[in-house]
Every structure is written in structure tokens, then in C-alpha cells.
Amino acid sequence: MKSTAAKNIHLSISTHSKGKADCQVILYSNNTSIASLPIESWEKDKLKTKDKESLSTYSHRSQKGNILLVFIKDDEINKQKESARRMAAAALGELKKFEYRTVEISNQTNKKEISLAFAEGLALSNYQFLKYKTKKDYSLLQSIVITDKAVQSKDIDALNTVLEANKLAKDLVNEPLSYLTAVQLSKEIEKIGKEVGFSVKVLNKAAMQKLGMGGVLSVNLGSKTPPTFNIMEWKPKNAKNKKPYVLVGKGIVYDTGGLSLKPTPNSMDKMKCDMAGGAAVIGAMYAIAKTKMPLHVVALVPATDNRPGEDAYVPGDVITLHNGKTVEVLNTDAEGRLILGDALSYAQQYKPELVIDFATLTGAAAAAIGIQGAVMMGTADTKVKTDLQHAAASVHERMAEFPFWEEYGELIKSDVADIKNVGGPEAGSITAGKFLEHFVNYPWLHIDIAGPAFLTAPDHYRGKGGTGYGVRLLFEFFKNKC
Ligand code: BES
Ligand code: ZN
Ligand code: ZN
């Protein structure tokens, strides 16, 4: 992608302080004695009047050179990591105020994860999408050096890669439809595949017609631009898994709702984010291939816009998806499940170890738990769910598991077809999941990211707009499988 957005800051490791950075950040446990801090005594006196609680979230610029002290409360490690990321977001504000371009992080907490999380928080907060600004107000921070001796260069490499992957997903989500059509999305995927070495196959409309992908094709009927079906594959010789992991991402490059038009303003204006599931799996593939993970992973992204053009599919239509199941379309705005149905059915040929789909699928998921996490459900066993939750907690891209009881399936029975694409006013994210279940015959998890994929207000180190939710989660999950 020809993106002029600010580059992610470069993180580099050094085993000792070069003393060259504009600012020194020192991370402390909040149990550290104030007397030992490298600041003036009057500043120590000021700190002493603070209670422990406020000290844990206190960043302080010393008079003794450009030093920023950050105190992390003793706690369970994942909480400390998240606290470090959030403190980094606050610290970035300070660094910008003084126009510091380079920082050096040293760590007095004895946990290298805290140095890495702080650096990660700085880099994530430093993201900007400036491609369409004629005056580019670049973030000032350009480099971070971690002087923590416990941190190894492989930790830094992995962190740089996942940050690049997260940025890539954010950029894709933030791109408007005026640039990022389904065809353009495929070009971006091809470019990324070339860069990091995963293979890319793009099925065009004719190929999809041959395969009977009635979901993607029907959603595309109201559009002037053709759909694409994107297949990415990373299959290294040293792959540890015999059966591949398959990722599936919703690639609706814009969702107007189709003839069941979304009201605007409000519900339509952020719908360029409806390919955030696709962006998440593309970003994950980037990181997996770039770090040459010894895992066989495939990613599928069905892509189209959803529009009410003159040939658009209409409520009442009956369509046939890739596995031959018929669907009564009662709402053209429930389009995600139709394109995912094709993709999940296509995934069956891989006889996968596990399939995970990411999709901004339902407003109901966002209504239920908001922006704080994604909604998860599916048929994979407890061990898989536990592993994924473990990764989620580590990177703070959390998920709440929803019930997936059989009875919910009753709500999508149709009078005229096998199933219908809406399930009524109750349990909307679950009935969407139950719809998808009709297309799977393998262990599977569905992750509805409608809440956290795109923010309309900044939240700590997650800025406004695309968050890249899912990239850090998947990278962590797969890293633990290597
Ligand atoms: N793309 C939307 C879901 C969405 C909502 C994503 C808010 C991000 C933020 C999806 O295609 C949709 O419109 N779903 C409908 C389904 C309904 C018609 C059954 C919804 O949630 O209202
Ligand atoms: Zn929709
Ligand atoms: Zn949608």
C-alpha cells in the first residue's frame, strides 16, 4: 500500500545506556524507596506526599536531565503489562510536549515483560493515519532503545514485527472505500505476501461462480466493483502441524446494509471498518511469515462491498452457499454471515486442525460487551479456548465466551429454505454464530469483533479508528504453538 502514514517507530536493543536519547524512562516497582530515586531532594519530598496508589500511575519528569519515572504497581504480570502499556500512552503525551524524539527505557522492576510492554504501549500510541492529510503532523517519537539486559534481540524482533503487523491492519481498516475496494484489498494482500513470503491466490468473480459461492456473489450484486476471494498460505518445510490452522476474516470493504439500508448518520458512517476481521488475519499472516513461524497457516478473506445498487439482492431472496445449503435472506444487512458461510465451507477442503474466524459481525456483540473485548463462541475444545484466552489475557485483546446452546439454532429456521439470515431480536451475536455453524465440519471458533475493531474515541494506547484487534492476539496464540 502506498501509505504516507507515519512509520512505526523503530525499537532497538542495547545492553547498556548510550546516554544519547532525548529522554530516559525508568520503570520502577511502586515499592521502590523514594530515597533511591535519581531526582532532586525537593522532588522526592513531593513524591513522599503521594499515596502508594497514585504513585503507581505517576509519571514524573525530573529536573535532573530528561528523566521520566514510571511506577508500576505490584500485581499479576498481565495486569502489570497492561498498566505499563497505559502508562506509556500517558508518557507519550509528556514526551511530545517536550518534543523528545528518542527515548531509552531502563527497567528496575526485574520483569523484562514490563520493559517490552512499555515499549509496545509507546509504539501503539504513536500510531497515526495521515495518508489523506495535506499537512502531515507527524508524531515526534522516532526511536526507542531498551537497555534492560534481560531483553533479548529475538524479543525485540518479535515485538517490531507484531507492531508492524498491527499498523498494517490499522491502515487497512482506516482506508476508506474510495481507495480500498475489494479489488484493491487483493492488491494489498498480494504486495504484503510478496514482501514477507506467504503465497497469495485471488479468486475472481468467474472463479467464485464456478465454485458456487452464492454468499459473496449475492452480497456483491448491488455493487459496481467485483468481489474477490483471497487465499493466503504460509507452509514452511519445518511446519510442526500436519493439519493447517485456517484463519477466516470478514472482508466487507463497506457495509451500507444494502437494500436494508443502515440509517445515517450513526450506524453507517464507520462501516469502512467492516473488513477489520480480514485486516486482522492479513496482519497475523504478515507476522507469522515475517518471523518464519514453523507452522502451516492458511487465511481466507472473502471481500466485497455491500450496496443497494439496482441489481442488489433483496429481502426474501433465497440463495445457495458454497456447501449447497440454501438461505432465505430476510435482511440484506446481515451480509457478513453470507460471505463467511462460503469461506468457512471452502475451508473444509484443508481438513484443518482448527479454524478461527474474525468478523465485525453483529451490533449485538458490541451492544453486549462494548469496546472492551470481543465475543467468542464455537465448537473447538476447552484446551483450544483456554490457549486462546491465555494469549488474549497476555496481549489484553480479551474475549468473553458466549453460550452456544443448540436451542439458539431454532431461531434461524426458515419456512422456505434451510436457514434464514436473521434470528430475531434476542441473542443476535449467537444466532449469527449458529448460522456460521452450518458451514463448518472441523474444530472452530468464531470471534465477533464489532465492539473493539474500531473506536470513535481514543482509549489509552488504542487510538481513534482501527485498532488492529486480533493481530496481537493471533501472533501470541501462534507463538505459543511454535
Ligand atoms: N457490519 C455489521 C455489524 C456491525 C455493527 C459492525 C456495528 C461494527 C459495528 C453487520 O453486517 C450488520 O449490519 N449486522 C446486523 C445484523 C442484523 C441485521 C441481524 C446488525 O448487527 O444490526
Ligand atoms: Zn451489515
Ligand atoms: Zn457488515
XYZ file of C-alpha atoms and ligand atoms in Angstrom:
506
model
C 0.000 0.000 0.000
C 1.342 3.420 -0.857
C 0.780 4.779 2.579
C 2.250 8.009 3.760
C 1.148 7.372 7.312
C 3.833 7.865 9.915
C 6.141 4.876 10.125
C 6.069 2.840 13.269
C 8.875 3.903 15.499
C 11.850 1.628 15.372
C 12.642 -0.290 18.505
C 16.223 -1.249 19.037
C 18.038 -3.045 21.786
C 21.198 -2.080 23.589
C 22.790 -3.823 26.568
C 23.964 -0.572 28.093
C 22.857 3.009 28.071
C 24.450 5.054 25.309
C 23.219 8.156 27.061
C 22.272 9.608 23.701
C 18.483 9.518 23.837
C 16.486 12.716 24.338
C 14.821 11.175 27.361
C 15.452 8.370 29.842
C 12.400 6.442 31.011
C 12.981 4.407 34.147
C 10.450 1.786 35.155
C 10.120 1.106 38.877
C 8.070 -1.082 41.111
C 5.944 1.180 43.286
C 7.599 -0.423 46.311
C 10.876 1.269 45.408
C 12.134 3.527 48.163
C 11.814 7.129 47.174
C 15.230 7.878 48.662
C 16.916 5.795 45.968
C 15.401 7.677 43.018
C 17.734 9.730 40.780
C 15.969 13.055 41.381
C 16.420 16.239 43.428
C 15.532 16.032 47.119
C 12.662 18.527 46.858
C 11.202 16.335 44.167
C 11.495 13.346 46.493
C 9.641 15.297 49.152
C 6.886 15.968 46.663
C 6.672 12.290 45.808
C 6.505 11.321 49.503
C 3.239 13.182 49.904
C 1.651 10.945 47.268
C -0.031 7.786 48.415
C 1.088 4.457 47.024
C -1.957 4.135 44.818
C -1.371 7.381 42.964
C 2.340 6.643 42.749
C 1.557 3.511 40.806
C 0.253 5.625 37.949
C 2.542 8.569 38.362
C 4.953 9.660 35.693
C 7.404 12.306 36.688
C 9.810 14.430 34.728
C 12.832 15.181 36.812
C 14.812 18.382 36.932
C 17.965 16.236 36.711
C 18.150 15.886 32.979
C 15.350 14.450 30.924
C 14.197 11.606 33.072
C 10.715 10.211 33.249
C 9.998 7.958 36.190
C 7.209 5.439 35.850
C 5.920 3.376 38.752
C 4.229 0.058 38.153
C 2.137 -1.419 40.912
C 2.998 -4.952 42.050
C 0.336 -7.203 40.660
C -0.277 -10.244 38.482
C 2.015 -9.978 35.412
C -0.700 -9.446 32.774
C -2.142 -6.577 34.810
C 1.304 -5.062 35.164
C 1.908 -5.351 31.422
C -1.374 -3.620 30.657
C -0.604 -0.962 33.227
C 2.800 -0.412 31.538
C 1.130 -0.027 28.123
C -1.329 2.500 29.510
C 1.356 4.420 31.363
C 3.288 4.510 28.101
C 0.313 6.144 26.409
C 0.278 8.799 29.123
C 4.064 9.150 28.938
C 3.905 9.700 25.189
C 1.885 12.846 25.864
C 4.717 14.103 28.090
C 7.398 13.158 25.551
C 5.553 15.005 22.806
C 5.178 18.089 24.969
C 8.940 18.374 25.190
C 9.463 17.288 21.586
C 11.601 14.321 22.588
C 12.211 12.167 19.526
C 14.206 9.336 21.049
C 13.797 7.535 24.363
C 15.742 4.975 26.274
C 13.888 2.624 28.597
C 15.604 1.109 31.594
C 13.935 -1.276 33.939
C 14.237 -1.585 37.698
C 11.331 -3.987 38.133
C 13.128 -7.302 37.386
C 10.482 -8.299 34.853
C 11.534 -7.908 31.237
C 7.893 -8.188 30.135
C 7.337 -4.762 31.659
C 10.040 -3.129 29.501
C 8.599 -4.777 26.413
C 5.030 -3.822 27.285
C 6.019 -0.221 27.959
C 7.817 -0.006 24.602
C 4.815 -1.641 22.941
C 2.454 0.880 24.549
C 4.603 3.776 23.308
C 4.683 2.410 19.770
C 0.959 1.625 19.683
C 0.071 5.096 20.999
C 2.366 6.693 18.437
C 0.264 5.403 15.507
C -1.222 7.963 13.131
C -3.129 7.642 9.872
C -2.028 10.676 7.898
C -2.293 9.482 4.308
C -5.028 11.939 3.418
C -3.770 14.946 5.383
C -2.213 17.588 3.205
C -0.357 18.902 6.222
C 1.306 15.957 7.869
C 1.603 16.491 11.573
C 3.923 13.566 12.290
C 4.309 12.131 15.753
C 7.629 13.127 17.153
C 8.763 9.881 18.698
C 11.080 8.023 16.365
C 13.092 5.526 18.291
C 13.089 3.569 21.499
C 16.086 1.827 22.986
C 15.511 -0.798 25.649
C 18.550 -1.129 27.886
C 17.062 -3.921 30.007
C 19.712 -6.689 29.950
C 17.092 -9.402 30.291
C 15.528 -8.442 26.975
C 16.944 -10.417 24.051
C 17.177 -9.329 20.442
C 14.656 -12.023 19.470
C 12.134 -10.399 21.851
C 12.716 -7.070 20.120
C 12.424 -8.591 16.640
C 9.126 -10.244 17.531
C 7.832 -7.008 19.039
C 8.823 -4.948 15.996
C 7.131 -7.454 13.720
C 3.851 -7.576 15.600
C 3.807 -3.770 15.793
C 4.281 -3.560 12.030
C 1.510 -6.120 11.569
C -0.810 -4.204 13.879
C -0.083 -0.976 11.987
C -0.746 -2.704 8.700
C -4.152 -3.886 9.918
C -4.982 -0.414 11.288
C -4.038 1.216 7.981
C -6.260 -1.214 6.071
C -9.210 -0.570 8.403
C -8.718 3.194 8.233
C -8.612 3.236 4.432
C -11.948 4.413 3.036
C -13.856 2.630 0.275
C -12.806 5.395 -2.140
C -9.413 3.662 -2.088
C -9.914 0.204 -0.621
C -12.329 -1.684 -2.861
C -12.307 -5.486 -2.806
C -10.002 -5.480 -5.841
C -7.618 -3.044 -4.157
C -7.666 -5.138 -0.972
C -6.462 -8.100 -3.041
C -3.631 -5.985 -4.459
C -2.596 -5.023 -0.942
C -2.623 -8.683 0.107
C -0.502 -9.651 -2.909
C 2.008 -6.927 -2.064
C 2.227 -7.999 1.568
C 2.560 -11.669 0.568
C 5.486 -10.806 -1.729
C 7.139 -8.788 0.992
C 7.123 -11.478 3.674
C 6.903 -14.650 1.617
C 3.430 -16.146 2.028
C 1.643 -17.265 -1.138
C -1.476 -15.482 -2.346
C -4.181 -16.708 -4.673
C -7.030 -14.379 -5.588
C -10.226 -15.898 -6.957
C -12.149 -13.541 -9.241
C -15.888 -13.397 -9.786
C -15.868 -16.071 -12.523
C -13.921 -18.456 -10.284
C -16.371 -17.838 -7.466
C -19.278 -18.533 -9.807
C -17.710 -21.888 -10.724
C -17.332 -22.715 -7.045
C -20.915 -21.743 -6.241
C -20.050 -19.057 -3.716
C -23.596 -17.707 -3.643
C -23.000 -15.738 -0.447
C -20.242 -13.450 -1.702
C -21.833 -13.224 -5.164
C -25.273 -12.241 -3.816
C -23.893 -9.593 -1.466
C -21.907 -8.184 -4.405
C -24.940 -7.882 -6.738
C -25.699 -4.286 -5.758
C -22.119 -3.181 -6.275
C -20.301 -1.817 -9.313
C -16.955 -3.300 -8.267
C -16.375 -7.066 -8.380
C -15.831 -9.273 -5.339
C -12.613 -11.153 -4.619
C -11.823 -14.251 -2.589
C -8.340 -14.131 -1.122
C -6.364 -17.208 -0.143
C -3.092 -16.743 1.750
C -0.870 -19.654 2.711
C 2.280 -19.995 4.814
C 3.610 -23.541 4.586
C 7.218 -23.810 5.726
C 9.105 -27.115 5.362
C 9.607 -27.293 9.123
C 5.909 -26.903 9.948
C 5.086 -28.644 13.219
C 1.413 -29.158 12.432
C 0.262 -31.762 9.894
C -3.203 -30.228 9.508
C -3.211 -26.493 8.869
C -4.640 -23.761 11.029
C -7.107 -21.775 8.934
C -7.986 -18.162 9.659
C -11.051 -16.564 8.100
C -11.699 -12.812 8.086
C -14.785 -10.860 7.072
C -13.825 -8.581 4.192
C -16.813 -6.287 3.695
C -14.924 -3.231 2.446
C -18.026 -1.136 3.095
C -21.379 -2.048 4.593
C -24.263 0.244 3.637
C -26.656 -2.502 4.721
C -27.684 -2.981 1.077
C -31.417 -2.507 0.429
C -31.986 -2.963 4.177
C -30.120 0.331 4.305
C -28.455 1.418 7.521
C -29.620 4.744 8.887
C -27.106 7.567 8.586
C -25.657 9.393 10.437
C -24.586 6.955 13.148
C -24.668 3.375 12.084
C -23.295 3.717 8.546
C -20.535 6.253 8.953
C -17.911 3.905 10.392
C -18.692 0.973 8.107
C -15.374 1.181 6.285
C -14.308 -0.883 9.311
C -16.344 -3.896 8.181
C -13.226 -5.597 6.811
C -11.452 -5.418 10.184
C -11.683 -9.212 10.553
C -9.953 -9.531 7.189
C -7.345 -6.968 8.254
C -6.707 -8.929 11.462
C -5.957 -12.178 9.652
C -3.864 -10.397 6.987
C -1.842 -8.741 9.756
C -1.453 -12.091 11.517
C -0.206 -13.719 8.292
C 2.323 -10.910 7.899
C 3.710 -11.519 11.389
C 3.661 -15.326 11.053
C 5.574 -15.265 7.752
C 7.943 -12.468 8.732
C 9.039 -14.365 11.833
C 9.135 -17.606 9.820
C 6.996 -19.499 12.281
C 7.252 -23.290 11.880
C 3.500 -23.595 11.381
C 1.271 -24.262 8.393
C -1.332 -21.483 8.352
C -3.922 -20.544 5.720
C -6.016 -17.376 5.725
C -9.190 -16.776 3.725
C -10.736 -13.351 3.162
C -13.915 -13.083 1.093
C -14.257 -9.447 0.028
C -16.914 -7.159 -1.425
C -18.805 -4.004 -0.574
C -22.496 -4.300 0.380
C -24.571 -1.803 -1.615
C -28.159 -1.201 -2.682
C -27.413 -0.862 -6.437
C -30.129 -1.692 -8.961
C -29.273 -5.387 -9.148
C -28.913 -5.730 -5.391
C -30.164 -8.860 -3.660
C -33.466 -8.269 -1.905
C -35.099 -9.382 1.345
C -36.982 -12.577 0.524
C -34.366 -13.897 -1.911
C -33.262 -17.491 -1.497
C -29.595 -18.105 -2.271
C -27.323 -21.158 -2.254
C -23.968 -21.032 -0.492
C -20.734 -22.898 -1.284
C -21.700 -26.108 0.566
C -25.103 -26.258 -1.139
C -27.139 -25.003 1.822
C -29.975 -22.647 0.932
C -30.506 -19.382 2.783
C -33.554 -17.152 2.936
C -32.251 -13.580 3.044
C -34.565 -11.564 5.247
C -32.208 -8.671 5.873
C -29.511 -7.650 3.411
C -27.609 -6.008 6.267
C -26.862 -9.447 7.754
C -24.382 -9.926 4.887
C -21.277 -10.900 6.859
C -22.577 -14.359 7.699
C -23.314 -14.982 3.999
C -19.777 -14.308 2.796
C -18.318 -16.126 5.813
C -20.570 -19.118 5.116
C -18.861 -19.503 1.723
C -15.392 -19.082 3.234
C -15.975 -21.482 6.152
C -17.313 -24.072 3.720
C -14.292 -23.524 1.441
C -12.036 -24.129 4.469
C -13.327 -27.724 4.788
C -11.030 -28.941 1.966
C -7.970 -28.234 4.157
C -9.138 -30.702 6.832
C -7.941 -28.124 9.329
C -6.622 -28.597 12.827
C -8.614 -25.511 13.809
C -10.429 -22.644 12.111
C -10.769 -19.233 13.741
C -12.871 -16.561 12.092
C -12.716 -12.860 12.904
C -15.632 -10.642 11.914
C -17.301 -7.341 12.710
C -20.426 -9.437 12.544
C -23.126 -8.020 14.788
C -24.100 -4.804 16.524
C -25.448 -7.170 19.193
C -21.913 -8.217 20.192
C -20.908 -4.571 20.606
C -24.135 -3.837 22.491
C -23.476 -6.727 24.867
C -19.894 -6.034 25.911
C -18.877 -2.762 24.271
C -15.371 -1.904 23.135
C -13.593 -3.763 25.953
C -13.328 -7.057 24.154
C -14.654 -9.440 21.542
C -17.357 -12.067 21.814
C -16.229 -15.655 21.286
C -18.116 -18.888 20.666
C -17.712 -22.129 18.771
C -17.113 -25.835 18.743
C -13.365 -26.121 19.459
C -12.490 -27.986 22.643
C -11.715 -26.432 26.005
C -7.955 -26.694 25.560
C -8.082 -24.542 22.405
C -10.304 -21.993 24.118
C -8.025 -21.902 27.142
C -4.935 -21.398 24.959
C -6.609 -18.571 23.097
C -7.824 -16.947 26.316
C -4.311 -17.226 27.676
C -2.965 -15.331 24.638
C -5.831 -12.826 24.913
C -5.007 -12.032 28.522
C -1.320 -11.648 27.720
C -1.891 -9.017 24.987
C -5.064 -7.565 26.516
C -7.178 -8.323 23.450
C -9.786 -10.007 25.560
C -12.746 -12.199 24.691
C -15.930 -13.140 26.501
C -17.247 -16.596 25.698
C -20.967 -16.661 24.926
C -23.218 -19.713 25.236
C -23.644 -21.728 22.091
C -26.605 -23.900 23.068
C -28.464 -25.858 20.422
C -31.719 -24.044 21.113
C -30.377 -20.831 19.588
C -30.220 -22.696 16.271
C -34.045 -22.908 16.281
C -34.203 -19.145 15.817
C -32.738 -19.253 12.294
C -35.018 -21.970 10.875
C -36.690 -20.823 7.665
C -40.085 -21.733 6.184
C -38.760 -21.760 2.642
C -35.022 -22.545 2.829
C -32.609 -24.500 5.045
C -31.919 -21.444 7.209
C -32.609 -17.718 7.267
C -30.049 -14.976 7.765
C -31.669 -13.258 10.752
C -32.712 -14.709 14.063
C -34.915 -12.073 15.649
C -34.318 -9.537 18.390
C -32.732 -11.817 21.010
C -29.170 -13.178 21.240
C -28.209 -11.609 17.912
C -24.495 -12.389 18.057
C -25.211 -16.016 18.993
C -27.756 -16.621 16.236
C -25.167 -15.191 13.811
C -22.679 -17.749 15.189
C -25.279 -20.519 14.862
C -25.723 -19.528 11.216
C -21.967 -19.943 10.631
C -22.000 -23.359 12.318
C -23.936 -24.696 9.320
C -20.777 -24.331 7.234
C -18.172 -25.965 9.486
C -17.169 -29.601 9.984
C -13.961 -29.019 11.991
C -12.942 -27.553 15.359
C -13.870 -23.900 15.087
C -14.044 -20.618 16.981
C -15.922 -17.519 15.906
C -14.760 -14.153 17.211
C -17.129 -11.232 16.787
C -15.022 -8.061 16.931
C -17.765 -5.496 16.214
C -17.040 -3.801 19.561
C -13.247 -3.400 19.696
C -12.342 -3.239 15.965
C -12.905 0.484 15.530
C -13.045 3.174 18.192
C -14.782 6.530 17.870
C -12.829 7.919 20.836
C -9.261 7.140 21.884
C -8.758 4.689 24.724
C -5.266 4.712 26.328
C -2.835 3.318 23.739
C -5.683 2.372 21.398
C -6.193 5.496 19.355
C -9.294 6.519 17.444
C -10.230 4.468 14.373
C -8.993 0.979 13.509
C -7.331 -0.840 16.416
C -5.939 -3.863 14.571
C -7.696 -6.035 17.194
C -6.827 -9.692 16.624
C -3.316 -9.293 15.231
C -1.522 -9.254 18.573
C -3.866 -11.961 19.860
C -3.213 -14.330 16.952
C 0.532 -13.686 16.987
C 0.696 -14.549 20.681
C -1.508 -17.635 20.203
C 0.667 -18.995 17.386
C 3.944 -18.030 19.067
C 2.925 -20.328 21.906
C 2.390 -23.180 19.398
C 5.954 -22.947 17.986
N -21.308 -4.848 9.919
C -22.471 -5.002 10.691
C -22.214 -5.180 12.189
C -21.500 -4.078 12.909
C -22.196 -3.222 13.720
C -20.112 -3.962 12.862
C -21.557 -2.239 14.425
C -19.462 -2.966 13.575
C -20.176 -2.126 14.366
C -23.253 -6.220 10.218
O -23.144 -6.534 8.880
C -24.704 -5.930 10.471
O -25.183 -4.990 9.919
N -25.348 -6.731 11.303
C -26.714 -6.535 11.621
C -27.393 -7.877 11.659
C -28.879 -7.828 11.806
C -29.486 -7.203 10.580
C -29.382 -9.209 12.020
C -26.783 -5.857 12.985
O -25.971 -6.173 13.846
O -27.638 -4.991 13.162
Zn -24.469 -5.451 7.633
Zn -21.338 -5.963 7.979
